[in-house]
């Protein structure tokens, strides 16, 4: 990120049954309870949060707190650790950075905070007639032969569809037929967004 920061992991917290059955309790892999950590009741670890007389947040030992899911994605950025509920999450305290330096989706990996990966492209739809309209008459005749040789299940699915979407099995089967007849470059042209 280009930021000189210190990261302290307080561990991965999982739920356990505490003294009061109506409340959720969380403990890290070292057996430390999240709420005991916050109150400074764990030897060698100071208080994680200081609250005012009416329970309002005053300060904590870190400038920023990150909550990370089991896949390493940052899901929450906090200044006040008392707002964190770490169910099946890792809690990180960060110094040398500000909350605006982080966002949900960033990755915690190898002791570093990495930029969020780019979002996958949104799936798009095309009318199932579009590829046919883009074909020459000769291409359409050749594709029709291959289409009619396809399984009944595929043809029934295709006939009942209104549109095609790249993240479906129907698209994959249709694309395989087109590539088999027309090749990959032409198939890509036929299946382009509208």
Short mmCIF file of C-alpha atoms in Angstrom, two decimals:
data_model
loop_
_atom_site.label_atom_id
_atom_site.label_comp_id
_atom_site.label_asym_id
_atom_site.label_seq_id
_atom_site.Cartn_x
_atom_site.Cartn_y
_atom_site.Cartn_z
CA UNK A 1 0.00 0.00 0.00
CA UNK A 2 2.97 2.31 0.33
CA UNK A 3 2.10 3.05 3.97
CA UNK A 4 4.65 2.34 6.74
CA UNK A 5 2.32 0.63 9.17
CA UNK A 6 2.46 -1.90 11.96
CA UNK A 7 -0.07 -4.71 12.02
CA UNK A 8 -0.85 -6.65 15.18
CA UNK A 9 -3.07 -9.70 14.90
CA UNK A 10 -5.24 -10.46 17.89
CA UNK A 11 -6.09 -13.83 16.38
CA UNK A 12 -8.99 -15.62 14.77
CA UNK A 13 -12.07 -15.71 16.98
CA UNK A 14 -14.66 -18.46 17.15
CA UNK A 15 -17.82 -18.61 19.27
CA UNK A 16 -17.99 -20.55 22.52
CA UNK A 17 -20.50 -20.87 25.35
CA UNK A 18 -19.71 -18.33 28.04
CA UNK A 19 -21.05 -17.83 31.53
CA UNK A 20 -24.25 -16.17 30.32
CA UNK A 21 -26.09 -18.34 27.78
CA UNK A 22 -27.95 -15.39 26.22
CA UNK A 23 -24.73 -13.68 25.07
CA UNK A 24 -22.26 -14.51 22.31
CA UNK A 25 -18.68 -15.07 23.42
CA UNK A 26 -15.65 -15.38 21.15
CA UNK A 27 -12.21 -16.77 21.84
CA UNK A 28 -9.07 -16.77 19.69
CA UNK A 29 -6.73 -19.68 18.99
CA UNK A 30 -4.79 -18.80 22.18
CA UNK A 31 -7.91 -19.15 24.33
CA UNK A 32 -8.27 -15.39 24.92
CA UNK A 33 -11.82 -14.09 25.13
CA UNK A 34 -12.49 -11.06 22.88
CA UNK A 35 -14.27 -9.12 25.59
CA UNK A 36 -11.57 -9.92 28.17
CA UNK A 37 -8.99 -8.61 25.68
CA UNK A 38 -10.97 -5.39 25.28
CA UNK A 39 -11.10 -4.86 29.04
CA UNK A 40 -7.38 -5.60 29.54
CA UNK A 41 -8.00 -8.82 31.47
CA UNK A 42 -5.43 -10.85 29.50
CA UNK A 43 -1.90 -10.87 30.96
CA UNK A 44 0.65 -9.03 28.84
CA UNK A 45 -1.96 -7.29 26.70
CA UNK A 46 -3.21 -3.86 27.67
CA UNK A 47 -6.76 -2.62 27.38
CA UNK A 48 -7.97 -2.54 23.78
CA UNK A 49 -10.60 0.10 24.35
CA UNK A 50 -11.18 2.92 26.78
CA UNK A 51 -14.78 3.96 27.24
CA UNK A 52 -16.08 7.06 28.94
CA UNK A 53 -18.40 7.05 31.98
CA UNK A 54 -21.49 6.65 29.78
CA UNK A 55 -19.93 3.93 27.62
CA UNK A 56 -18.86 6.20 24.75
CA UNK A 57 -15.64 5.37 22.94
CA UNK A 58 -12.65 7.43 24.10
CA UNK A 59 -9.55 5.74 22.63
CA UNK A 60 -7.78 2.50 21.78
CA UNK A 61 -4.12 1.54 21.38
CA UNK A 62 -4.43 1.32 17.57
CA UNK A 63 -5.44 3.94 15.02
CA UNK A 64 -7.45 1.45 12.96
CA UNK A 65 -9.00 -1.97 13.50
CA UNK A 66 -9.67 -4.39 10.65
CA UNK A 67 -11.96 -7.40 10.72
CA UNK A 68 -10.88 -10.11 8.27
CA UNK A 69 -12.90 -13.12 7.12
CA UNK A 70 -11.41 -16.65 6.86
CA UNK A 71 -10.56 -16.04 3.17
CA UNK A 72 -8.42 -13.02 4.12
CA UNK A 73 -10.86 -10.33 2.92
CA UNK A 74 -11.23 -7.20 5.00
CA UNK A 75 -14.93 -6.95 5.80
CA UNK A 76 -14.94 -4.10 8.29
CA UNK A 77 -12.81 -1.06 9.15
CA UNK A 78 -13.25 0.38 12.66
CA UNK A 79 -11.73 2.94 15.01
CA UNK A 80 -13.63 1.64 18.05
CA UNK A 81 -12.88 -2.07 18.70
CA UNK A 82 -15.87 -2.36 21.04
CA UNK A 83 -18.05 -2.27 17.91
CA UNK A 84 -16.44 -5.45 16.54
CA UNK A 85 -18.25 -8.79 16.75
CA UNK A 86 -15.53 -11.22 15.61
CA UNK A 87 -17.60 -14.34 14.90
CA UNK A 88 -15.29 -16.55 12.80
CA UNK A 89 -13.12 -13.51 12.00
CA UNK A 90 -9.55 -12.33 12.55
CA UNK A 91 -9.05 -8.98 14.29
CA UNK A 92 -6.09 -6.76 13.38
CA UNK A 93 -4.91 -3.60 15.12
CA UNK A 94 -3.15 -1.15 12.77
CA UNK A 95 -0.80 1.72 13.60
CA UNK A 96 0.73 4.24 11.20
CA UNK A 97 -2.38 4.48 9.02
CA UNK A 98 -5.83 6.01 9.09
CA UNK A 99 -9.27 4.47 8.52
CA UNK A 100 -9.46 6.07 5.07
CA UNK A 101 -6.46 3.99 3.96
CA UNK A 102 -8.55 0.82 4.10
CA UNK A 103 -11.76 -0.48 2.61
CA UNK A 104 -13.81 -3.64 2.62
CA UNK A 105 -12.54 -6.12 0.05
CA UNK A 106 -8.84 -5.50 0.64
CA UNK A 107 -6.82 -8.66 1.32
CA UNK A 108 -4.79 -9.59 4.40
CA UNK A 109 -2.09 -11.97 3.19
CA UNK A 110 1.42 -12.74 4.36
CA UNK A 111 1.20 -10.15 7.12
CA UNK A 112 0.34 -7.37 4.65
CA UNK A 113 -2.80 -5.55 3.61
CA UNK A 114 -3.11 -5.72 -0.18
CA UNK A 115 -5.45 -3.83 -2.52
CA UNK A 116 -8.80 -5.43 -3.24
CA UNK A 117 -8.76 -7.59 -6.36
CA UNK A 118 -10.70 -6.18 -9.29
CA UNK A 119 -14.36 -7.10 -9.29
CA UNK A 120 -15.26 -9.78 -11.81
CA UNK A 121 -17.04 -8.42 -14.84
CA UNK A 122 -20.79 -8.34 -14.43
CA UNK A 123 -22.50 -11.07 -16.42
CA UNK A 124 -24.35 -9.83 -19.43
CA UNK A 125 -27.26 -11.15 -21.40
CA UNK A 126 -27.80 -11.36 -25.12
CA UNK A 127 -31.01 -12.27 -26.87
CA UNK A 128 -30.72 -15.86 -28.08
CA UNK A 129 -31.56 -14.68 -31.62
CA UNK A 130 -28.61 -12.25 -31.72
CA UNK A 131 -25.95 -14.79 -32.77
CA UNK A 132 -28.24 -16.05 -35.55
CA UNK A 133 -28.81 -12.50 -36.80
CA UNK A 134 -25.05 -11.88 -36.86
CA UNK A 135 -24.32 -15.02 -38.93
CA UNK A 136 -24.11 -15.14 -42.69
CA UNK A 137 -26.61 -17.46 -44.38
CA UNK A 138 -23.85 -20.02 -44.94
CA UNK A 139 -22.79 -19.89 -41.29
CA UNK A 140 -26.39 -20.22 -40.12
CA UNK A 141 -26.93 -23.33 -42.29
CA UNK A 142 -23.76 -24.99 -40.92
CA UNK A 143 -24.65 -24.10 -37.32
CA UNK A 144 -28.23 -25.35 -37.84
CA UNK A 145 -26.90 -28.80 -38.78
CA UNK A 146 -24.75 -28.92 -35.62
CA UNK A 147 -27.61 -27.54 -33.51
CA UNK A 148 -29.98 -30.27 -34.72
CA UNK A 149 -27.34 -32.90 -33.91
CA UNK A 150 -27.09 -31.65 -30.31
CA UNK A 151 -28.85 -33.41 -27.44
CA UNK A 152 -32.60 -33.07 -27.03
CA UNK A 153 -32.00 -31.72 -23.53
CA UNK A 154 -29.82 -28.89 -24.91
CA UNK A 155 -32.28 -28.04 -27.71
CA UNK A 156 -35.23 -27.97 -25.30
CA UNK A 157 -33.30 -25.68 -22.94
CA UNK A 158 -32.24 -23.42 -25.79
CA UNK A 159 -35.76 -23.30 -27.26
CA UNK A 160 -37.28 -22.29 -23.92
CA UNK A 161 -34.64 -19.62 -23.21
CA UNK A 162 -35.21 -15.97 -24.06
CA UNK A 163 -31.63 -14.88 -23.54
CA UNK A 164 -28.14 -16.28 -23.06
CA UNK A 165 -25.74 -15.46 -20.24
CA UNK A 166 -22.00 -16.34 -20.15
CA UNK A 167 -22.06 -17.85 -16.66
CA UNK A 168 -24.53 -20.64 -17.50
CA UNK A 169 -24.26 -24.21 -18.76
CA UNK A 170 -26.56 -23.33 -21.68
CA UNK A 171 -24.08 -20.67 -22.84
CA UNK A 172 -21.18 -23.12 -22.53
CA UNK A 173 -22.94 -25.77 -24.64
CA UNK A 174 -24.03 -23.21 -27.25
CA UNK A 175 -20.50 -21.78 -27.40
CA UNK A 176 -19.04 -25.30 -27.87
CA UNK A 177 -21.35 -25.89 -30.84
CA UNK A 178 -20.46 -22.54 -32.41
CA UNK A 179 -16.70 -23.02 -31.90
CA UNK A 180 -16.93 -26.50 -33.44
CA UNK A 181 -18.51 -25.07 -36.59
CA UNK A 182 -17.13 -21.54 -36.91
CA UNK A 183 -13.98 -21.44 -34.76
CA UNK A 184 -13.23 -19.39 -31.67
CA UNK A 185 -12.65 -15.90 -33.15
CA UNK A 186 -15.95 -15.91 -35.05
CA UNK A 187 -17.81 -17.38 -32.07
CA UNK A 188 -16.51 -14.56 -29.87
CA UNK A 189 -17.84 -12.04 -32.41
CA UNK A 190 -21.26 -13.71 -32.48
CA UNK A 191 -21.54 -13.78 -28.68
CA UNK A 192 -20.36 -10.20 -28.03
CA UNK A 193 -22.45 -7.91 -25.87
CA UNK A 194 -25.31 -6.22 -27.66
#
